[in-house]
Amino acid sequence: MSVKIEVEVNGTRHEREVDPRLLLVHFLREELSLTGTNVGCETSLCGACTVKMDGLTVKSCTQLAVQADGASITTIEGLSPEGELHPLQQAFWDEHGLQCGYCTPGMILAAEGLLAVNPSPGESEIRESLKGNLCRCTGYHNIVKAIQSAAKGGA
Amino acid sequence: MAVLGSSIKRREDPALITGEGKYIDDLTLPGMTWAAIVRSPHAHARIKSIDTSVAKKTVGVVAIFTGKDIADSEHGGVVPVGWLLPDLKTPAHPILAVDKVRHVGDGVAVVLAEDRYTAHDAAEQVEIDYEPLEAAVDPKAATEEGAALVHEEAPNNIAFDWELGDKEKTNSGFAAAAHTVALDLRNNRILPFAIEPRGCLAHYDKNRGLTLRMTSQNPHVHRLLLSLASIALPEHKIRVIAPEVGGGFGSKIHLYPDEAIVSWCAIRTGRPVKWIATRSEGSTTDAHGRDHVTHAELAIDGDGKISGLRADTHAAMGAYLSTFAPAVPTYLHGTLLSGQYDIPAIYVHVTGTFTNTAPVDAVRGAGRPEATFIVERLMDLGARAMGLDPAEFRRRNFVSADAFPYQTQVALAYDSGNYEPALDKALEIAGYAQLRADQENRRKSPGEDGGKLLGVGLSSYIEACGIAPSAVVGSLGAQAGLYESAKVRVHPTGSITVYTGSSAHGQGHETTFAQIVAEKLGVDIDAVDVIHGDTQEVQFGMGTYGSRSAAVGGSAIVRSIEKIIAKGTTIAAHLLEAAEGDIEFEKGEFRVKGVPGKAQSWGDVCLMAYLAHNLPEGLEPGLEETSFYDPANFTYPFGTHVAIVEVDPETGEVEILRYIAVDDCGNQINPMIVEGQVHGGLAYGIGQALWEEAVYNQAGQLTTATLLDYAMPKAHQLPSYETASTVTPCPHNPLGVKGIGEAGTIASPPAIVNAVCDALSPFGVTHLDMPLTPERIWRAIHPGEDA
């Protein structure tokens, strides 16, 4: 049995027949070849799979693709126009906010979600807001700096 | 501004911040099948029967294989161990279990299907009849009478029995000591936990052989081990490629059965096969770290000078010997027990034990965090016994700056060091005297500051990294050399491609290695590319671990550059009609000394090397050089860290108020990257100290296999770090670099535990085992009470 869904991803509308149990992250990665969104834990705890759905940050590893029917989704690939960097992407680069880069797309999407509701967060607010996104490389120090720097630049 | 030593932004990042980086699970091949490995739910059991008939009927299943299929086949092999100790027991480790499973997660069968979901569905349908057996779980209890036996070849579960140092001399030191302190500790087992799970994608072509893309810190090592032992293909018929790798922390050094199973399936079926570990699958099969049970003692004379140290450790090896497992609690642990101190007698005894758990091998720091924890905890206990400030007790026992090179009592010869300035700097940044005064005041008026207890902990660590001189490690049991290779290929137009055996997975080699080349050759950094992670492109490589990439891999690049300059000098001298000895190379020009304007540019010389129209007689065209750099010694980074914590006596919770790290990694190629490595290393060590523990219950079940139970540090639990450095260059490599990838992980566990024990000292607490959970702390403050 498959279910027809219609999803807008990064500004492009997609119509697909999907297995009802297909996870949103696998829909993005394997149906649409948008592999920037990563899977780290399959239990919505590490945040590597964070995307933006209808304005909210969600963990795409614990959403079904069918739940995204009719939704508008932004992944790391669609965060900025082709050839340009979003201020958060720029800030992660400038501040050495990544090492292996695996958590980075989710981390940037989570930070974007924070700045959307709180444009100038303090350090503790940033740290609290990143509870759902784990990084094993950076010790978070430069991730926090990058988000502060993007916020100052008016991201 | 010099390129070398500058905080240049990483060239790796643009792909990674836009989602364009390609990790293993991002790769697909036409006709690809998905593998799911059926794993044992039991810690220890006999396999009575395997029934795949139902699973095979699942629509979309391509094939199912068992351990017997592999054992009976031409290409089936075992997982080898790459480090042999005297009398080491090396029971066979089949790539899929045949008669017995020995830990939860041990592979029993493999299912291939047309897609990921079907493979996992069918794996659930494979019926295996097990006869469960008793499990051995604790590294010390496993050696005691009546414990379950993991391997019949290893009586009492003892894999090896190893010692280092002069036992008699050490014991006499203790007999004559004015004071002794003793410590019983358990160094908690941790999960490596790269956010990217392990995985691989194998493709076999009868003519070209096997191409294996995998999460690897060392593709050539993986190729070598696969060829020698696991899949019986000639080495030149195996190509291993590491794409972007999402963190390793040691876990992607080792050869696991999984890569061999997937390769075997690709050879057998002729179709590409991909396998990606689920998180709990990774947790039960990645090689874990630490898991030591140790008794240690320190002897001190009447003047507060250490007169001896001895330690007895039981170190878990897990169910099978992983790639470098026997080296970790021995040569990466026992040899570090002199720390920064002048200790006249040391003796260490280590028993490596088999347990029905996941294998234990190198995890960030590898042996050195365990050693440093022993030494730095003993230093605090010693200071307390002597009534000395912990900083003063350390200072009194440091190897003095004029004593280098310094021969320790545990084999290592420290090439360089200058420990007091790092301690002084750390204490100054911390405002140490004021902190002690604040602590005194709080203890006098405990009501203030909400009754919270202030603790200050020091950790003056040393590490041996830049691993390692091949002849030395060979004499100690390594079945490999630990040099590194580098090929520098200069193109006719003067741009450069570097091929390095150091396979990065987040460390930024593409940037830092380009900095070395740009500086040494005086070319623009954008004229230099760095290639790594592919056995077909790079001649050979030992990989990235043990904080070795800059010291060994970087030095190999320098050696190749020196050869390039030498050949360039020969060509330039010929073109300038000058003697080679009169040519100097500076800022991208070959100049005749003392004759202004008489020079050949870098570009002219490179072009002539390839035009070959006018070369000295007998000189081959081309400009490309390869070097294998074998270090003369380990490198010895050091430093002092200070943790300042507050403990809530009502809840047992610890808050890190400040964390100061002063590290000396020698010359720094890129200070921004150095600091980033320190930050990450600190989080890793602080995680072990406060929250992380891989817990096996008595039945051998890993009860912390997911992030619901395994407490990896989160952003809100950690402080921003205060970092600083001193610079004592390594005297024996051409860059004067030492390594920084593991310093934070080595130094921070004892800094945190010392700080918490300092806070709790009014309650008579002398030691607590990690992780320092609120419950453990609360119980120490409230002995005998119920929460």
Short mmCIF file of C-alpha atoms in Angstrom, two decimals, chain B residues 112-406:
data_model
loop_
_atom_site.label_atom_id
_atom_site.label_comp_id
_atom_site.label_asym_id
_atom_site.label_seq_id
_atom_site.Cartn_x
_atom_site.Cartn_y
_atom_site.Cartn_z
CA LEU B 112 20.48 -8.71 1.86
CA ALA B 113 17.40 -7.01 0.48
CA GLU B 114 16.40 -4.56 -2.20
CA ASP B 115 15.86 -1.76 0.31
CA ARG B 116 16.73 -0.72 3.85
CA TYR B 117 13.33 -1.37 5.42
CA THR B 118 12.92 -4.84 3.91
CA ALA B 119 16.40 -5.88 5.08
CA HIS B 120 15.52 -4.98 8.65
CA ASP B 121 12.07 -6.61 8.40
CA ALA B 122 13.56 -9.86 7.19
CA ALA B 123 16.32 -9.78 9.81
CA GLU B 124 13.55 -9.90 12.42
CA GLN B 125 12.23 -13.06 10.77
CA VAL B 126 15.46 -15.05 11.05
CA GLU B 127 14.82 -17.59 13.79
CA ILE B 128 17.76 -18.53 15.96
CA ASP B 129 17.57 -21.04 18.76
CA TYR B 130 20.07 -20.10 21.47
CA GLU B 131 21.13 -21.91 24.60
CA PRO B 132 21.95 -18.99 26.92
CA LEU B 133 25.05 -19.29 29.09
CA GLU B 134 26.28 -17.38 32.13
CA ALA B 135 28.09 -14.18 31.26
CA ALA B 136 31.35 -12.67 32.51
CA VAL B 137 30.97 -8.90 32.64
CA ASP B 138 33.30 -7.24 35.14
CA PRO B 139 36.99 -7.11 34.14
CA LYS B 140 38.18 -8.20 37.56
CA ALA B 141 35.41 -10.58 38.59
CA ALA B 142 35.86 -12.33 35.23
CA THR B 143 39.21 -13.69 36.46
CA GLU B 144 37.85 -15.10 39.68
CA GLU B 145 36.93 -18.68 40.49
CA GLY B 146 33.63 -19.76 39.01
CA ALA B 147 33.34 -16.97 36.44
CA ALA B 148 31.85 -17.88 33.07
CA LEU B 149 34.52 -18.63 30.48
CA VAL B 150 34.41 -16.44 27.36
CA HIS B 151 36.96 -18.48 25.37
CA GLU B 152 38.12 -21.99 26.20
CA GLU B 153 41.62 -21.01 25.02
CA ALA B 154 41.89 -18.38 27.77
CA PRO B 155 41.69 -19.92 31.29
CA ASN B 156 40.29 -17.52 33.92
CA ASN B 157 39.46 -15.19 31.02
CA ILE B 158 43.01 -13.86 31.08
CA ALA B 159 44.07 -12.57 27.68
CA PHE B 160 47.44 -11.34 28.90
CA ASP B 161 49.41 -10.62 32.02
CA TRP B 162 51.80 -7.70 31.58
CA GLU B 163 54.15 -5.73 33.75
CA LEU B 164 56.52 -2.82 33.43
CA GLY B 165 59.02 -1.21 35.79
CA ASP B 166 61.19 -2.44 38.61
CA LYS B 167 58.99 -4.24 41.12
CA GLU B 168 61.59 -4.79 43.82
CA LYS B 169 62.96 -1.28 43.70
CA THR B 170 59.42 0.10 43.85
CA ASN B 171 58.49 -2.10 46.78
CA SER B 172 61.62 -1.00 48.69
CA GLY B 173 60.67 2.61 47.97
CA PHE B 174 57.32 1.94 49.58
CA ALA B 175 58.88 0.16 52.56
CA ALA B 176 61.04 3.20 53.27
CA ALA B 177 58.35 5.84 52.59
CA ALA B 178 57.32 8.41 55.16
CA HIS B 179 53.77 8.49 53.77
CA THR B 180 51.77 6.32 51.43
CA VAL B 181 48.36 6.86 49.89
CA ALA B 182 46.22 4.28 48.14
CA LEU B 183 43.37 4.46 45.69
CA ASP B 184 40.88 1.91 44.44
CA LEU B 185 39.15 3.10 41.34
CA ARG B 186 37.05 2.06 38.41
CA ASN B 187 37.65 3.90 35.15
CA ASN B 188 34.19 3.87 33.63
CA ARG B 189 33.51 2.23 30.29
CA ILE B 190 32.46 4.76 27.67
CA LEU B 191 30.97 4.65 24.19
CA PRO B 192 32.96 6.42 21.47
CA PHE B 193 29.73 7.78 19.97
CA ALA B 194 30.61 9.54 16.75
CA ILE B 195 27.36 11.15 15.64
CA GLU B 196 27.72 9.40 12.29
CA PRO B 197 27.19 5.67 12.79
CA ARG B 198 29.64 3.24 11.22
CA GLY B 199 28.80 1.99 7.75
CA CYS B 200 30.19 0.74 4.48
CA LEU B 201 29.36 0.19 0.82
CA ALA B 202 31.12 -2.64 -1.01
CA HIS B 203 31.23 -3.31 -4.72
CA TYR B 204 33.03 -6.22 -6.38
CA ASP B 205 34.15 -6.44 -9.97
CA LYS B 206 35.84 -9.67 -11.09
CA ASN B 207 38.56 -7.82 -12.96
CA ARG B 208 39.14 -4.77 -10.83
CA GLY B 209 38.48 -6.32 -7.46
CA LEU B 210 36.72 -4.93 -4.42
CA THR B 211 35.94 -1.26 -3.82
CA LEU B 212 34.97 -0.65 -0.21
CA ARG B 213 33.79 2.78 0.82
CA MET B 214 33.66 2.95 4.60
CA THR B 215 33.76 5.07 7.72
CA SER B 216 37.51 4.82 8.24
CA GLN B 217 40.21 6.73 10.07
CA ASN B 218 42.85 4.66 8.22
CA PRO B 219 41.82 3.16 4.86
CA HIS B 220 45.20 1.50 4.20
CA VAL B 221 45.14 -0.26 7.56
CA HIS B 222 41.65 -1.51 6.82
CA ARG B 223 42.73 -2.73 3.40
CA LEU B 224 45.76 -4.51 4.85
CA LEU B 225 43.79 -6.30 7.57
CA LEU B 226 41.00 -7.29 5.18
CA SER B 227 43.51 -8.73 2.75
CA LEU B 228 45.65 -10.50 5.33
CA ALA B 229 42.90 -12.10 7.34
CA SER B 230 39.28 -11.28 6.67
CA ILE B 231 38.34 -11.73 3.03
CA ALA B 232 41.31 -13.36 1.34
CA LEU B 233 41.68 -11.02 -1.64
CA PRO B 234 45.11 -9.81 -2.70
CA GLU B 235 45.84 -6.35 -1.34
CA HIS B 236 46.08 -4.77 -4.80
CA LYS B 237 42.59 -6.02 -5.58
CA ILE B 238 41.08 -4.05 -2.71
CA ARG B 239 40.46 -0.32 -2.83
CA VAL B 240 39.28 1.29 0.40
CA ILE B 241 37.88 4.81 0.27
CA ALA B 242 36.91 6.96 3.23
CA PRO B 243 34.40 9.57 2.09
CA GLU B 244 33.54 12.39 4.49
CA VAL B 245 33.67 10.72 7.90
CA GLY B 246 31.39 12.03 10.61
CA GLY B 247 33.73 11.74 13.57
CA GLY B 248 35.73 8.76 14.75
CA PHE B 249 37.22 9.23 18.23
CA GLY B 250 39.01 5.92 17.77
CA SER B 251 35.94 3.89 16.82
CA LYS B 252 36.72 4.04 13.10
CA ILE B 253 40.34 2.88 13.44
CA HIS B 254 39.51 -0.74 14.06
CA LEU B 255 38.54 -3.44 11.61
CA TYR B 256 35.16 -4.79 12.60
CA PRO B 257 33.49 -7.96 11.33
CA ASP B 258 30.88 -5.80 9.58
CA GLU B 259 33.12 -4.48 6.80
CA ALA B 260 34.29 -8.00 6.11
CA ILE B 261 30.74 -9.38 6.07
CA VAL B 262 29.57 -6.70 3.65
CA SER B 263 32.63 -7.22 1.42
CA TRP B 264 32.07 -10.97 1.45
CA CYS B 265 28.42 -10.46 0.46
CA ALA B 266 29.42 -8.18 -2.43
CA ILE B 267 31.89 -10.78 -3.68
CA ARG B 268 29.37 -13.62 -3.29
CA THR B 269 26.39 -11.88 -4.91
CA GLY B 270 28.14 -9.66 -7.44
CA ARG B 271 25.92 -6.76 -6.37
CA PRO B 272 26.89 -3.66 -4.42
CA VAL B 273 26.00 -4.00 -0.73
CA LYS B 274 25.49 -1.20 1.77
CA TRP B 275 25.26 -1.45 5.53
CA ILE B 276 24.73 1.40 7.97
CA ALA B 277 24.65 0.69 11.70
CA THR B 278 21.58 1.75 13.59
CA ARG B 279 22.42 3.69 16.74
CA SER B 280 21.86 0.84 19.17
CA GLU B 281 23.65 -1.53 16.79
CA GLY B 282 26.63 0.83 16.85
CA SER B 283 26.50 1.09 20.62
CA THR B 284 26.65 -2.68 21.06
CA THR B 285 29.37 -3.25 18.45
CA ASP B 286 31.64 -0.17 18.26
CA ALA B 287 34.76 -0.81 20.31
CA HIS B 288 34.25 0.84 23.69
CA GLY B 289 36.80 2.68 25.79
CA ARG B 290 38.39 2.44 29.28
CA ASP B 291 36.75 -0.12 31.65
CA HIS B 292 39.62 -0.52 34.10
CA VAL B 293 39.56 -1.65 37.70
CA THR B 294 42.69 -0.36 39.39
CA HIS B 295 44.44 -0.35 42.72
CA ALA B 296 47.19 2.29 42.86
CA GLU B 297 49.53 3.63 45.51
CA LEU B 298 51.94 6.51 45.92
CA ALA B 299 54.91 6.63 48.29
CA ILE B 300 56.20 9.99 49.52
CA ASP B 301 59.27 10.89 51.54
CA GLY B 302 59.40 13.29 54.48
CA ASP B 303 60.10 16.28 52.20
CA GLY B 304 57.03 15.76 50.05
CA LYS B 305 58.99 14.12 47.22
CA ILE B 306 57.46 11.09 45.57
CA SER B 307 59.53 7.97 46.14
CA GLY B 308 57.45 5.42 44.28
CA LEU B 309 54.25 4.60 42.42
CA ARG B 310 52.65 1.24 41.79
CA ALA B 311 49.45 0.24 40.07
CA ASP B 312 47.59 -2.97 39.43
CA THR B 313 44.92 -2.87 36.75
CA HIS B 314 42.36 -5.26 35.34
CA ALA B 315 41.50 -4.03 31.87
CA ALA B 316 38.53 -5.38 29.91
CA MET B 317 39.25 -6.53 26.39
CA GLY B 318 35.62 -7.46 25.77
CA ALA B 319 34.60 -10.61 23.91
CA TYR B 320 37.29 -10.47 21.21
CA LEU B 321 40.62 -8.72 20.77
CA SER B 322 39.98 -5.64 18.66
CA THR B 323 42.62 -4.24 16.29
CA PHE B 324 44.96 -2.47 18.72
CA ALA B 325 43.24 -3.48 21.96
CA PRO B 326 46.19 -5.12 23.74
CA ALA B 327 48.32 -1.98 23.28
CA VAL B 328 45.88 0.37 24.98
CA PRO B 329 46.07 -0.64 28.67
CA THR B 330 49.75 -1.60 28.35
CA TYR B 331 51.99 0.56 26.16
CA LEU B 332 49.62 3.51 26.04
CA HIS B 333 48.87 3.32 29.75
CA GLY B 334 51.64 1.80 31.88
CA THR B 335 54.25 3.96 30.16
CA LEU B 336 52.45 7.17 31.14
CA LEU B 337 52.45 6.56 34.88
CA SER B 338 55.33 8.92 35.57
CA GLY B 339 53.16 11.87 34.50
CA GLN B 340 55.01 15.17 34.78
CA TYR B 341 56.87 13.94 37.81
CA ASP B 342 60.33 12.77 38.72
CA ILE B 343 59.44 9.40 40.22
CA PRO B 344 62.42 7.18 41.06
CA ALA B 345 60.57 3.86 41.05
CA ILE B 346 57.41 2.74 39.29
CA TYR B 347 55.86 -0.67 38.83
CA VAL B 348 52.68 -1.47 36.95
CA HIS B 349 50.91 -4.76 36.43
CA VAL B 350 48.02 -5.15 33.99
CA THR B 351 45.74 -8.12 33.50
CA GLY B 352 43.79 -8.01 30.24
CA THR B 353 40.56 -9.94 30.56
CA PHE B 354 37.94 -11.29 28.22
CA THR B 355 34.37 -10.32 29.11
CA ASN B 356 31.03 -10.94 27.41
CA THR B 357 30.80 -7.35 26.25
CA ALA B 358 31.60 -5.34 23.17
CA PRO B 359 35.35 -5.21 22.50
CA VAL B 360 37.35 -2.44 24.16
CA ASP B 361 39.98 -0.60 22.13
CA ALA B 362 41.36 2.88 21.55
CA VAL B 363 38.90 5.69 22.22
CA ARG B 364 40.08 9.31 22.19
CA GLY B 365 43.11 9.38 24.50
CA ALA B 366 43.42 5.58 24.59
CA GLY B 367 45.19 4.45 27.76
CA ARG B 368 46.58 7.88 28.50
CA PRO B 369 43.36 9.18 30.13
CA GLU B 370 43.35 6.11 32.36
CA ALA B 371 47.01 6.63 33.34
CA THR B 372 46.57 10.35 33.89
CA PHE B 373 43.54 9.69 36.04
CA ILE B 374 45.59 7.42 38.31
CA VAL B 375 48.53 9.81 38.57
CA GLU B 376 46.54 13.00 39.03
CA ARG B 377 44.16 11.50 41.57
CA LEU B 378 47.14 10.15 43.53
CA MET B 379 48.73 13.61 43.41
CA ASP B 380 45.69 15.10 45.12
CA LEU B 381 45.58 12.35 47.70
CA GLY B 382 49.31 12.77 48.28
CA ALA B 383 49.00 16.53 48.69
CA ARG B 384 46.21 16.05 51.18
CA ALA B 385 48.20 13.47 53.15
CA MET B 386 51.17 15.84 53.29
CA GLY B 387 49.04 18.86 54.17
CA LEU B 388 50.32 20.60 51.05
CA ASP B 389 48.43 22.63 48.48
CA PRO B 390 47.90 20.43 45.39
CA ALA B 391 49.72 22.99 43.21
CA GLU B 392 52.70 23.04 45.56
CA PHE B 393 52.88 19.23 45.77
CA ARG B 394 52.91 19.03 41.97
CA ARG B 395 55.52 21.77 41.66
CA ARG B 396 57.76 20.02 44.16
CA ASN B 397 57.73 16.85 42.09
CA PHE B 398 57.86 18.14 38.50
CA VAL B 399 60.65 16.94 36.26
CA SER B 400 62.67 20.16 36.23
CA ALA B 401 63.13 22.11 33.02
CA ASP B 402 66.87 21.37 32.93
CA ALA B 403 66.41 17.59 33.30
CA PHE B 404 65.37 16.93 29.68
CA PRO B 405 65.75 14.59 27.93
CA TYR B 406 64.33 12.72 30.91
#
